[in-house]
């Protein structure tokens, strides 16, 4: 247990650290779940004291019982509370009174079940009051597995083994946690922690504590909802400071962002966009499935994040080479073409009959020739490449002899030593990479991926892991629904923060609209007031060339009042700028194709406020309409700096007023400027 003591000296002795690295464990309850906890403690090799607690039983799991928490012979570092939800509150109060380090609350039926139980929220408040300053995991959670120190507050089976160092995984789902421990991919698990409904101790606090353990190499998160934006931001900052990469699988869409329906932005952004923007902003890798989460963690454990997106692929099959190339399409990974030096080295070994390319099919001419394969693998890697992939599927050991395949692995190890470039074995199928091979490779510093698709996704996730520069995130306040400003009010408010708007005038009648057009100068745009989506309602008419045309259009329009505006006639592209307050993730800023093309093209990118000018420029380049902004087929380019000025003005307004929702659609981009042709704001005030 010396390793655990070292960790405590470095990280302090908080209740959460005592809970996760206990010397003594109390197990409260007498059911099968509690017996399982004792059994799993024995299996994992826990060397400390185990104290069952039950009021009437002599033993639980073959260990002598104590009648209550007060009768325990010492103060437990950790406790598994496996009684019903009402009794849980009293037990937690007794543990807190004894000064216990922390408790896992197994029972459900608290706030997470407020839709099914009328008293769930009340009971959770009582639980938190009973705990006081004592650390709680859950309720409604399985607890945790510490494979480094041999501690299992875990009421079920699991598939992990003791390790000296490895990755930590934190999840809100106990069942997913069980499944992840059953992985056979050769991933060393240091901790697996479930947090349940996060009544007191959330995913961010647990993650931060795990990252501080020097034996943890990387962190994987399965997230249903961010517990606390500021705490999550602090956790990501500490991970960066410690040089420990974090990768996350974020699921679900919250109701907060979906509930906003005034603008197009609400449907475009949503909570999923906010989550993705948050993870990107904080330098956290993003994956879309559990297999890719595990494969990415393997990569991060062995090599850390990739230094670039430039990789090489080698196989003895043209089909495999083509699959690697096809699967990488759109992933952001690059297979650089071979330079003259690499081609010459490869030609000397492979001869004239092999087509030299990246991905490379080196055929089977050199199969089993370790020096030749070493030369090929070395020539394909090295230099500025971040990683080399060798595609290899091992035959079934129960029916075949894999001996002829092992020279490839030997050549990989020698090439890695010669070039210093990380190498990864990639199997086409997970089934063709036995766990014992993956473990042996990892012991020798060679990465292995079970499945091509998983490999490509993991490599892609491990490239984009640098946090964006800039100020701390702007967190939305808890605010009422607010009121929706008129278009004229919204434009005036935004103009105060530097946004350029067209000349305009309000009008109450067709005649006054015609008079306003005469003052502004035709052509003009006529808009009906009080209508959110004017185009769909027939409440906007463009290009009215005379005051009489304005009067006629106003008479036919389904509106009681009007806005007459200068018409911007030299537009090159239309952009949507929108912001939605997403309580879970911050203010989500969306840039998209604007005007009538917003929903048709579904061309958008999301960031979080505040975003730097450099990040905004990069985001604009990712849009499909970037070609229009840059000048398409001889047309002039839009004034990108003016467009960026407009977005910065919107961010300034958001920071100053903290609205619930804001949208400019369209922002008309010209060769010399950018003008907000329409705007909506839903305030954060009643």
XYZ file of C-alpha atoms in Angstrom:
686
model
C 0.000 0.000 0.000
C 3.037 2.317 -0.190
C 1.874 3.732 -3.512
C -1.388 4.914 -1.960
C 0.405 6.643 0.915
C 2.606 8.487 -1.596
C -0.460 9.712 -3.451
C -1.975 11.027 -0.241
C 1.197 12.904 0.607
C 1.116 14.589 -2.802
C -2.590 15.240 -3.048
C -3.628 15.907 0.523
C -6.115 13.922 2.540
C -9.546 15.180 1.502
C -12.644 13.122 2.165
C -12.845 12.174 -1.496
C -9.266 10.909 -1.479
C -9.944 8.919 1.697
C -13.027 7.442 0.067
C -11.270 6.462 -3.161
C -8.112 5.135 -1.473
C -9.383 3.679 1.805
C -7.548 1.767 4.503
C -10.810 0.691 6.139
C -14.243 -0.009 4.658
C -17.623 -0.235 6.396
C -20.376 -2.155 4.588
C -23.819 -1.227 5.897
C -26.651 -3.626 5.073
C -27.173 -7.339 4.901
C -28.489 -8.064 1.422
C -26.751 -9.723 -1.507
C -25.380 -6.398 -2.723
C -23.481 -5.915 0.520
C -22.202 -9.486 0.489
C -20.944 -8.807 -3.031
C -19.016 -5.749 -1.849
C -17.179 -7.850 0.711
C -16.500 -10.550 -1.869
C -15.151 -8.044 -4.397
C -12.897 -6.483 -1.754
C -11.399 -9.913 -1.145
C -11.006 -10.633 -4.865
C -9.299 -7.350 -5.615
C -6.873 -7.878 -2.749
C -7.968 -5.186 -0.333
C -5.509 -5.258 2.572
C -7.346 -3.090 5.087
C -10.147 -3.627 7.567
C -13.670 -4.581 6.420
C -16.447 -3.880 8.933
C -19.959 -5.121 8.093
C -22.815 -3.376 9.900
C -26.190 -5.006 10.530
C -28.469 -4.720 13.588
C -29.380 -8.414 13.896
C -26.981 -10.584 11.892
C -23.853 -12.104 13.334
C -21.996 -12.101 10.015
C -22.304 -10.739 6.482
C -20.234 -12.367 3.785
C -18.473 -14.462 6.377
C -17.222 -11.425 8.335
C -18.380 -10.619 11.878
C -20.937 -7.815 12.054
C -21.254 -4.727 14.216
C -24.779 -3.707 15.227
C -24.496 -0.069 14.161
C -22.047 2.568 12.958
C -21.405 3.758 16.492
C -20.094 0.302 17.439
C -17.385 0.218 14.784
C -13.871 -0.261 16.206
C -12.541 2.680 14.242
C -13.480 5.475 11.852
C -13.941 4.082 8.322
C -12.282 5.825 5.405
C -15.044 4.570 3.139
C -18.519 3.152 3.570
C -20.887 1.342 1.227
C -24.446 2.184 2.276
C -26.624 -0.605 0.930
C -29.903 -0.014 2.749
C -33.207 1.440 1.548
C -33.475 5.135 0.780
C -35.148 6.169 4.029
C -32.624 4.270 6.137
C -29.777 5.680 4.020
C -30.304 9.147 5.481
C -29.924 7.924 9.075
C -26.863 5.823 8.242
C -25.171 8.741 6.482
C -25.848 10.955 9.483
C -24.212 8.378 11.762
C -21.184 8.032 9.478
C -20.726 11.795 9.312
C -20.901 11.954 13.109
C -18.081 9.380 13.334
C -15.920 11.409 10.906
C -15.941 8.870 8.077
C -14.066 9.831 4.932
C -16.999 9.278 2.605
C -19.843 7.027 1.572
C -21.229 5.382 -1.538
C -25.032 5.692 -1.536
C -26.384 2.718 -3.443
C -30.124 3.319 -3.022
C -32.196 5.037 -5.698
C -35.401 7.033 -5.408
C -33.930 10.447 -4.686
C -33.989 13.504 -6.943
C -33.238 11.417 -10.040
C -36.670 9.792 -9.535
C -38.642 12.993 -8.938
C -40.903 12.075 -11.846
C -41.831 8.795 -10.159
C -41.642 9.638 -6.438
C -43.186 12.769 -4.993
C -40.703 12.917 -2.106
C -37.450 12.287 -4.010
C -36.250 15.885 -3.881
C -37.146 16.204 -0.188
C -35.309 13.012 0.668
C -32.231 14.134 -1.232
C -32.192 17.414 0.677
C -32.344 15.421 3.912
C -29.472 13.222 2.708
C -27.269 16.224 1.986
C -28.083 17.765 5.348
C -27.220 14.495 7.084
C -23.874 14.222 5.280
C -22.746 17.701 6.233
C -19.111 17.915 5.170
C -18.688 14.180 4.568
C -18.152 13.154 0.932
C -20.987 11.329 -0.827
C -20.964 9.415 -4.105
C -24.434 8.995 -5.581
C -27.103 8.257 -4.600
C -28.173 5.696 -7.198
C -24.657 4.561 -7.996
C -22.559 1.406 -7.809
C -19.519 3.057 -6.257
C -16.000 2.597 -7.553
C -13.120 0.241 -8.327
C -9.545 1.200 -7.478
C -7.287 -1.223 -9.341
C -4.125 0.561 -8.194
C -4.545 0.028 -4.463
C -6.973 -2.872 -4.430
C -10.193 -1.300 -3.175
C -13.682 -2.181 -4.414
C -16.773 -0.490 -3.050
C -18.634 -2.339 -5.760
C -21.727 -4.556 -5.367
C -21.335 -6.672 -8.500
C -18.849 -8.529 -10.643
C -16.267 -6.669 -12.725
C -13.646 -7.631 -15.264
C -10.585 -5.610 -14.273
C -7.207 -6.624 -12.900
C -4.711 -4.881 -10.591
C -2.360 -2.472 -12.372
C 0.558 -0.232 -11.398
C -0.585 2.644 -13.648
C -3.399 3.211 -16.091
C -6.386 5.308 -17.110
C -9.317 6.436 -14.986
C -12.929 6.328 -16.149
C -15.798 8.284 -14.600
C -19.382 7.631 -15.647
C -22.877 8.509 -14.504
C -24.130 5.051 -15.475
C -23.355 2.074 -13.255
C -24.291 -0.451 -15.918
C -22.011 1.172 -18.479
C -19.261 1.114 -15.860
C -19.677 -2.651 -15.455
C -19.547 -3.115 -19.222
C -16.380 -1.051 -19.544
C -14.594 -3.201 -16.958
C -15.296 -6.235 -19.163
C -13.259 -4.825 -22.062
C -10.737 -7.220 -23.597
C -8.736 -4.599 -25.503
C -5.644 -4.489 -23.312
C -6.513 -1.158 -21.684
C -5.081 -0.837 -18.141
C -7.813 0.521 -15.869
C -6.601 2.415 -12.804
C -10.006 3.570 -11.531
C -13.613 3.131 -12.580
C -15.920 5.498 -10.676
C -19.679 5.974 -10.928
C -21.254 9.205 -9.678
C -24.982 8.468 -9.930
C -27.170 11.533 -9.645
C -24.295 13.706 -8.317
C -26.278 14.979 -5.349
C -23.158 16.325 -3.676
C -19.956 15.186 -5.352
C -20.035 15.594 -9.098
C -18.158 14.232 -12.048
C -15.840 17.250 -12.107
C -14.636 16.906 -8.506
C -14.114 13.165 -8.847
C -12.231 13.646 -12.116
C -9.978 16.320 -10.646
C -9.059 14.074 -7.726
C -8.261 11.146 -10.014
C -6.117 13.307 -12.284
C -3.957 14.261 -9.311
C -2.956 10.629 -8.775
C 0.484 10.374 -10.477
C -0.287 6.809 -11.532
C -3.245 7.925 -13.680
C -2.165 8.584 -17.263
C -5.420 9.755 -18.884
C -9.080 10.273 -18.059
C -12.176 8.996 -19.846
C -15.630 10.457 -19.196
C -19.084 9.142 -20.005
C -21.270 12.201 -19.497
C -25.022 12.461 -19.377
C -24.963 16.029 -18.086
C -22.318 18.511 -16.929
C -22.612 18.817 -13.150
C -21.194 22.322 -12.757
C -19.797 24.464 -15.564
C -17.167 26.233 -13.471
C -16.030 23.012 -11.785
C -15.800 21.272 -15.163
C -13.770 24.175 -16.536
C -11.421 23.981 -13.532
C -11.021 20.215 -13.969
C -10.050 20.656 -17.626
C -7.556 23.371 -16.717
C -5.917 21.140 -14.119
C -5.740 18.270 -16.619
C -3.888 20.558 -19.028
C -1.555 21.750 -16.295
C -0.780 18.151 -15.323
C -0.302 17.122 -18.950
C -2.993 14.445 -18.671
C -5.382 14.173 -21.629
C -9.136 13.824 -21.173
C -11.553 12.228 -23.646
C -15.330 12.245 -23.328
C -18.421 10.539 -24.680
C -21.275 13.017 -24.183
C -24.786 11.691 -24.646
C -28.265 13.197 -24.489
C -29.755 16.564 -25.233
C -30.963 18.793 -22.427
C -34.343 20.536 -22.419
C -32.873 23.953 -21.617
C -31.629 24.836 -25.085
C -34.457 23.013 -26.892
C -37.032 25.046 -24.998
C -35.901 28.261 -26.674
C -37.939 28.572 -29.869
C -37.891 32.230 -30.822
C -35.000 31.990 -33.284
C -33.515 29.590 -35.790
C -30.465 29.435 -33.530
C -32.289 27.483 -30.832
C -32.966 24.586 -33.169
C -29.537 24.822 -34.787
C -27.518 24.973 -31.568
C -29.266 22.846 -28.991
C -27.544 21.271 -26.047
C -25.556 18.834 -28.161
C -23.888 21.699 -30.000
C -23.188 23.364 -26.665
C -21.594 20.211 -25.287
C -19.409 19.763 -28.350
C -18.354 23.385 -28.250
C -17.545 23.107 -24.545
C -15.391 20.002 -24.952
C -13.557 21.525 -27.909
C -13.020 24.792 -26.047
C -11.499 22.967 -23.061
C -9.234 20.697 -25.124
C -11.162 17.526 -24.267
C -11.241 14.838 -26.957
C -14.668 13.859 -28.235
C -15.851 10.404 -29.238
C -19.210 8.984 -30.238
C -19.143 5.403 -28.923
C -17.883 3.302 -26.042
C -15.469 1.233 -28.195
C -13.859 4.425 -29.496
C -13.665 5.790 -25.946
C -11.664 2.732 -24.904
C -9.426 2.767 -27.980
C -8.730 6.484 -27.559
C -7.798 5.929 -23.929
C -5.331 3.237 -25.032
C -3.731 5.706 -27.419
C -3.549 8.424 -24.789
C -2.096 5.983 -22.236
C 0.693 4.868 -24.574
C 1.550 7.988 -26.583
C -0.502 10.890 -25.286
C -2.255 13.214 -27.768
C -0.904 13.118 -31.312
C 1.479 15.915 -32.268
C -0.196 16.328 -35.674
C -2.762 14.746 -37.982
C -0.076 13.286 -40.289
C 0.070 9.486 -40.150
C 1.231 6.532 -42.227
C -0.426 3.172 -42.859
C 1.224 -0.093 -43.887
C -0.302 -3.453 -44.728
C 0.337 -6.455 -46.934
C -3.024 -6.084 -48.669
C -4.346 -3.584 -51.161
C -7.809 -4.081 -49.739
C -6.640 -3.113 -46.265
C -4.762 -0.092 -47.595
C -7.883 1.082 -49.400
C -10.043 0.565 -46.318
C -7.701 2.674 -44.219
C -7.746 5.447 -46.806
C -11.541 5.370 -47.162
C -12.228 5.290 -43.426
C -9.964 8.274 -42.839
C -11.905 10.379 -45.344
C -13.455 13.310 -43.498
C -11.743 12.422 -40.209
C -9.185 15.206 -40.364
C -6.332 12.700 -40.610
C -3.813 13.026 -43.432
C -1.741 10.359 -45.167
C 1.093 12.508 -46.582
C 2.479 11.452 -49.974
C 5.899 9.828 -49.917
C 8.885 12.090 -50.522
C 11.864 11.101 -52.648
C 13.925 9.854 -49.707
C 11.187 7.544 -48.458
C 10.461 6.269 -51.950
C 14.111 5.432 -52.566
C 14.421 3.520 -49.288
C 11.225 1.575 -49.976
C 12.157 0.790 -53.576
C 15.452 -0.764 -52.482
C 13.587 -3.235 -50.270
C 10.335 -3.837 -52.151
C 11.618 -3.846 -55.704
C 9.892 -2.550 -58.838
C 6.584 -4.430 -58.597
C 5.159 -2.646 -55.547
C 3.286 0.630 -56.038
C 4.664 3.073 -53.493
C 2.027 5.134 -51.721
C 0.650 6.076 -48.316
C -1.292 3.986 -47.260
C 1.169 1.369 -48.467
C 0.452 -2.161 -49.640
C 3.883 -3.780 -49.227
C 2.540 -7.105 -50.559
C 3.842 -10.376 -49.146
C 7.236 -10.405 -50.842
C 8.929 -9.589 -47.534
C 6.526 -11.527 -45.276
C 8.508 -13.098 -42.427
C 11.683 -11.134 -43.308
C 12.158 -9.104 -40.111
C 15.050 -6.894 -41.379
C 13.150 -6.047 -44.576
C 9.917 -5.279 -42.760
C 11.830 -3.188 -40.226
C 13.302 -1.136 -43.073
C 9.872 -0.639 -44.662
C 8.215 0.388 -41.407
C 11.105 2.745 -40.605
C 11.032 4.348 -44.047
C 7.283 4.923 -43.847
C 7.485 6.616 -40.422
C 9.919 8.987 -38.743
C 10.323 12.638 -39.585
C 7.255 14.786 -38.993
C 4.729 11.955 -38.886
C 2.797 11.616 -35.646
C 2.208 7.857 -35.829
C 2.512 4.824 -38.072
C -0.187 2.157 -38.371
C 0.579 -1.434 -39.306
C -2.539 -3.380 -40.254
C -2.329 -6.946 -38.961
C -5.062 -9.463 -38.177
C -3.928 -12.467 -36.171
C -5.492 -15.871 -36.878
C -7.531 -17.684 -34.257
C -5.114 -19.365 -31.887
C -7.647 -22.091 -31.063
C -7.777 -23.264 -34.682
C -4.661 -21.839 -36.342
C -0.970 -21.228 -35.739
C -0.222 -17.488 -35.399
C 3.532 -18.007 -35.406
C 4.044 -16.633 -38.924
C 2.490 -13.325 -37.909
C 4.783 -12.558 -34.975
C 7.726 -11.301 -37.138
C 5.564 -8.314 -38.070
C 5.335 -7.342 -34.391
C 9.092 -7.771 -33.949
C 9.712 -5.529 -36.955
C 7.336 -2.912 -35.513
C 9.265 -2.822 -32.246
C 12.580 -2.424 -34.058
C 11.226 0.313 -36.331
C 9.813 2.194 -33.365
C 13.216 2.042 -31.643
C 14.981 3.189 -34.815
C 12.746 6.165 -35.642
C 11.240 7.206 -32.327
C 7.829 7.470 -34.013
C 4.993 5.703 -32.182
C 3.634 2.651 -33.983
C 0.226 1.072 -33.683
C -0.960 -2.359 -34.706
C -4.414 -2.037 -36.279
C -6.623 -5.091 -36.684
C -9.456 -5.011 -39.197
C -11.746 -6.681 -36.661
C -11.724 -6.561 -32.854
C -11.866 -10.375 -32.847
C -8.501 -10.654 -34.606
C -6.607 -8.861 -31.832
C -6.448 -11.223 -28.819
C -6.266 -9.522 -25.452
C -3.036 -11.250 -24.513
C -1.396 -9.851 -27.658
C -2.684 -6.343 -26.914
C -1.319 -6.580 -23.366
C 2.050 -7.860 -24.552
C 2.299 -5.068 -27.116
C 1.477 -2.443 -24.500
C 4.141 -3.824 -22.178
C 6.600 -3.201 -25.034
C 5.314 0.319 -25.713
C 3.401 -0.610 -28.866
C -0.140 0.613 -29.263
C -2.853 -1.685 -30.614
C -6.294 -0.907 -32.009
C -9.099 -3.457 -32.225
C -10.895 -2.450 -35.418
C -10.050 -0.052 -38.251
C -13.026 2.236 -37.737
C -12.268 2.532 -34.026
C -8.599 3.224 -34.797
C -9.383 6.059 -37.201
C -11.912 7.605 -34.813
C -9.490 7.358 -31.886
C -6.641 8.910 -33.864
C -8.907 11.741 -34.973
C -10.029 12.421 -31.399
C -6.437 12.470 -30.150
C -5.401 15.212 -32.575
C -7.784 17.985 -31.532
C -6.936 18.177 -27.830
C -5.626 21.697 -27.348
C -7.771 24.134 -25.374
C -8.813 27.337 -27.085
C -7.154 30.479 -25.831
C -9.253 33.198 -24.322
C -11.116 34.430 -21.301
C -13.096 32.142 -18.994
C -16.454 31.012 -20.285
C -19.418 33.312 -19.851
C -21.917 31.434 -17.709
C -25.614 32.286 -18.201
C -27.458 33.356 -15.071
C -30.572 31.592 -13.872
C -33.050 33.926 -15.490
C -36.764 34.155 -16.299
C -38.009 33.779 -19.854
C -37.672 37.512 -20.385
C -39.328 39.486 -23.166
C -38.703 39.561 -26.893
C -37.527 42.933 -28.151
C -38.917 44.350 -31.365
C -36.603 44.277 -34.326
C -35.960 48.006 -34.033
C -35.214 47.678 -30.302
C -32.901 44.732 -30.879
C -30.966 46.528 -33.608
C -30.593 49.655 -31.540
C -29.314 47.625 -28.592
C -26.762 45.844 -30.766
C -25.719 49.056 -32.484
C -24.772 50.409 -29.051
C -22.113 47.673 -28.925
C -20.758 48.457 -32.381
C -22.909 46.433 -34.780
C -23.608 48.124 -38.110
C -27.329 48.352 -38.921
C -29.171 49.818 -41.926
C -30.930 53.184 -41.798
C -34.541 52.619 -40.769
C -37.759 54.217 -39.608
C -40.919 52.862 -37.954
C -44.325 53.372 -39.534
C -47.891 52.840 -38.329
C -49.748 53.108 -41.657
C -49.074 52.472 -45.356
C -48.909 56.210 -45.922
C -46.333 56.798 -43.185
C -44.338 53.843 -44.518
C -44.239 55.518 -47.945
C -43.092 58.758 -46.358
C -40.340 56.950 -44.456
C -39.143 55.344 -47.701
C -38.911 58.755 -49.310
C -36.747 60.033 -46.458
C -34.438 56.984 -46.425
C -34.179 56.716 -50.195
C -35.278 53.799 -52.311
C -34.831 50.948 -52.837
C -35.984 49.889 -49.375
C -37.162 46.813 -47.477
C -40.573 46.763 -45.815
C -41.100 44.543 -42.772
C -44.124 43.779 -40.640
C -43.479 44.261 -36.943
C -44.187 41.737 -34.184
C -43.531 38.663 -36.348
C -40.571 36.420 -35.540
C -40.086 34.575 -38.853
C -41.099 37.237 -41.345
C -40.299 35.446 -44.598
C -42.546 32.495 -43.794
C -45.383 34.868 -42.767
C -45.146 37.053 -45.855
C -44.118 39.969 -43.662
C -41.063 41.119 -45.584
C -40.801 42.615 -49.074
C -37.441 43.431 -50.621
C -36.353 45.908 -53.267
C -39.272 48.338 -53.216
C -38.219 50.973 -55.717
C -40.744 53.774 -55.016
C -42.721 55.145 -52.063
C -45.966 54.152 -53.842
C -44.719 50.550 -54.058
C -44.040 50.692 -50.333
C -47.575 51.875 -49.602
C -49.117 49.105 -51.689
C -46.936 46.448 -50.069
C -47.844 47.708 -46.586
C -51.546 47.584 -47.389
C -51.234 43.929 -48.403
C -49.029 42.870 -45.477
C -50.482 40.956 -42.454
C -49.171 43.477 -39.901
C -50.437 46.480 -37.917
C -47.149 48.379 -37.910
C -44.050 48.414 -40.089
C -40.324 48.976 -40.281
C -38.883 50.610 -43.397
C -35.186 49.982 -43.958
C -32.406 50.883 -46.316
C -31.836 47.988 -48.715
C -28.310 46.577 -48.894
C -27.910 45.856 -52.607
C -24.308 44.659 -52.908
C -24.422 41.583 -50.667
C -22.083 38.707 -51.476
C -23.180 36.242 -48.784
C -25.620 36.036 -45.887
C -24.558 34.766 -42.465
C -26.526 33.902 -39.343
C -25.058 34.914 -35.979
C -26.937 33.469 -33.033
C -26.430 33.027 -29.310
C -28.439 30.799 -26.962
C -28.032 30.658 -23.189
C -27.425 26.994 -22.374
C -27.182 26.683 -18.563
C -25.248 23.412 -18.809
C -22.538 24.636 -21.171
C -22.507 28.431 -21.349
C -23.524 30.829 -24.088
C -23.523 28.888 -27.357
C -22.515 31.037 -30.323
C -23.625 29.698 -33.706
C -22.348 30.861 -37.097
C -24.304 29.524 -40.059
C -25.441 30.118 -43.594
C -28.050 32.824 -43.244
C -31.240 34.029 -44.834
C -33.579 31.508 -46.403
C -30.755 28.937 -46.642
C -30.381 28.487 -42.880
C -32.405 25.279 -42.540
C -31.863 24.080 -46.117
C -28.077 23.958 -46.012
C -27.681 23.053 -42.319
C -24.290 24.715 -42.625
C -23.205 25.750 -39.145
C -20.497 25.722 -36.518
C -20.804 26.418 -32.790
C -18.417 27.959 -30.259
C -18.751 29.280 -26.723
C -18.733 32.924 -25.649
C -16.272 34.521 -25.446
C -14.519 33.208 -28.557
C -11.312 34.814 -29.767
C -11.106 36.535 -33.119
C -8.697 33.847 -34.333
C -11.091 31.058 -33.340
C -13.962 32.863 -35.056
C -11.950 33.190 -38.257
C -11.145 29.480 -38.125
C -14.808 28.640 -37.500
C -15.953 30.678 -40.507
C -13.502 28.779 -42.713
C -15.281 25.520 -41.804
C -18.615 26.648 -43.260
C -19.623 25.533 -46.735
C -20.421 29.150 -47.578
C -16.769 30.006 -46.874
C -16.238 29.808 -50.636
C -18.718 32.654 -51.114
C -17.079 34.697 -48.374
C -13.656 34.196 -49.917
C -14.776 35.064 -53.443
C -16.285 32.389 -55.677
C -15.655 32.087 -59.431
C -14.357 35.582 -59.892
C -16.794 37.326 -57.559
C -15.259 39.715 -55.027
C -14.497 38.483 -51.534
C -16.538 39.614 -48.568
C -14.933 41.845 -45.958
C -14.088 39.157 -43.405
C -12.757 41.641 -40.880
C -16.090 43.472 -40.888
C -17.886 40.154 -40.413
C -15.624 39.381 -37.461
C -16.273 42.875 -36.084
C -19.990 42.060 -36.156
C -19.506 38.806 -34.242
C -17.312 40.527 -31.674
C -19.991 43.199 -31.250
C -22.581 40.478 -30.609
C -20.314 38.898 -27.992
C -19.812 42.270 -26.337
C -23.575 42.738 -26.144
C -24.052 39.262 -24.668
C -21.375 39.878 -22.027
C -22.969 43.220 -21.120
C -26.647 42.225 -21.009
C -26.719 38.415 -20.493
C -29.730 37.711 -22.735
C -31.503 34.385 -23.060
C -31.343 34.368 -26.832
C -30.105 36.559 -29.678
C -30.056 36.210 -33.431
C -29.001 38.207 -36.465
C -30.325 36.641 -39.648
C -29.165 37.638 -42.070
C -25.977 39.557 -41.612
C -25.412 40.757 -45.175
C -21.725 40.598 -46.045
C -20.417 42.931 -48.734
C -16.975 43.690 -50.112
C -16.673 46.648 -47.744
C -18.732 45.785 -44.684
C -21.307 43.665 -42.878
C -24.819 44.902 -42.076
C -27.400 43.313 -39.778
C -30.567 43.113 -41.855
C -32.651 41.505 -39.102
C -32.247 40.947 -35.378
C -34.124 39.386 -32.482
C -33.282 39.427 -28.776
C -34.995 37.666 -25.895
C -33.771 39.331 -22.753
C -32.876 37.787 -19.434
C -35.268 40.105 -17.628
C -39.014 40.031 -17.102
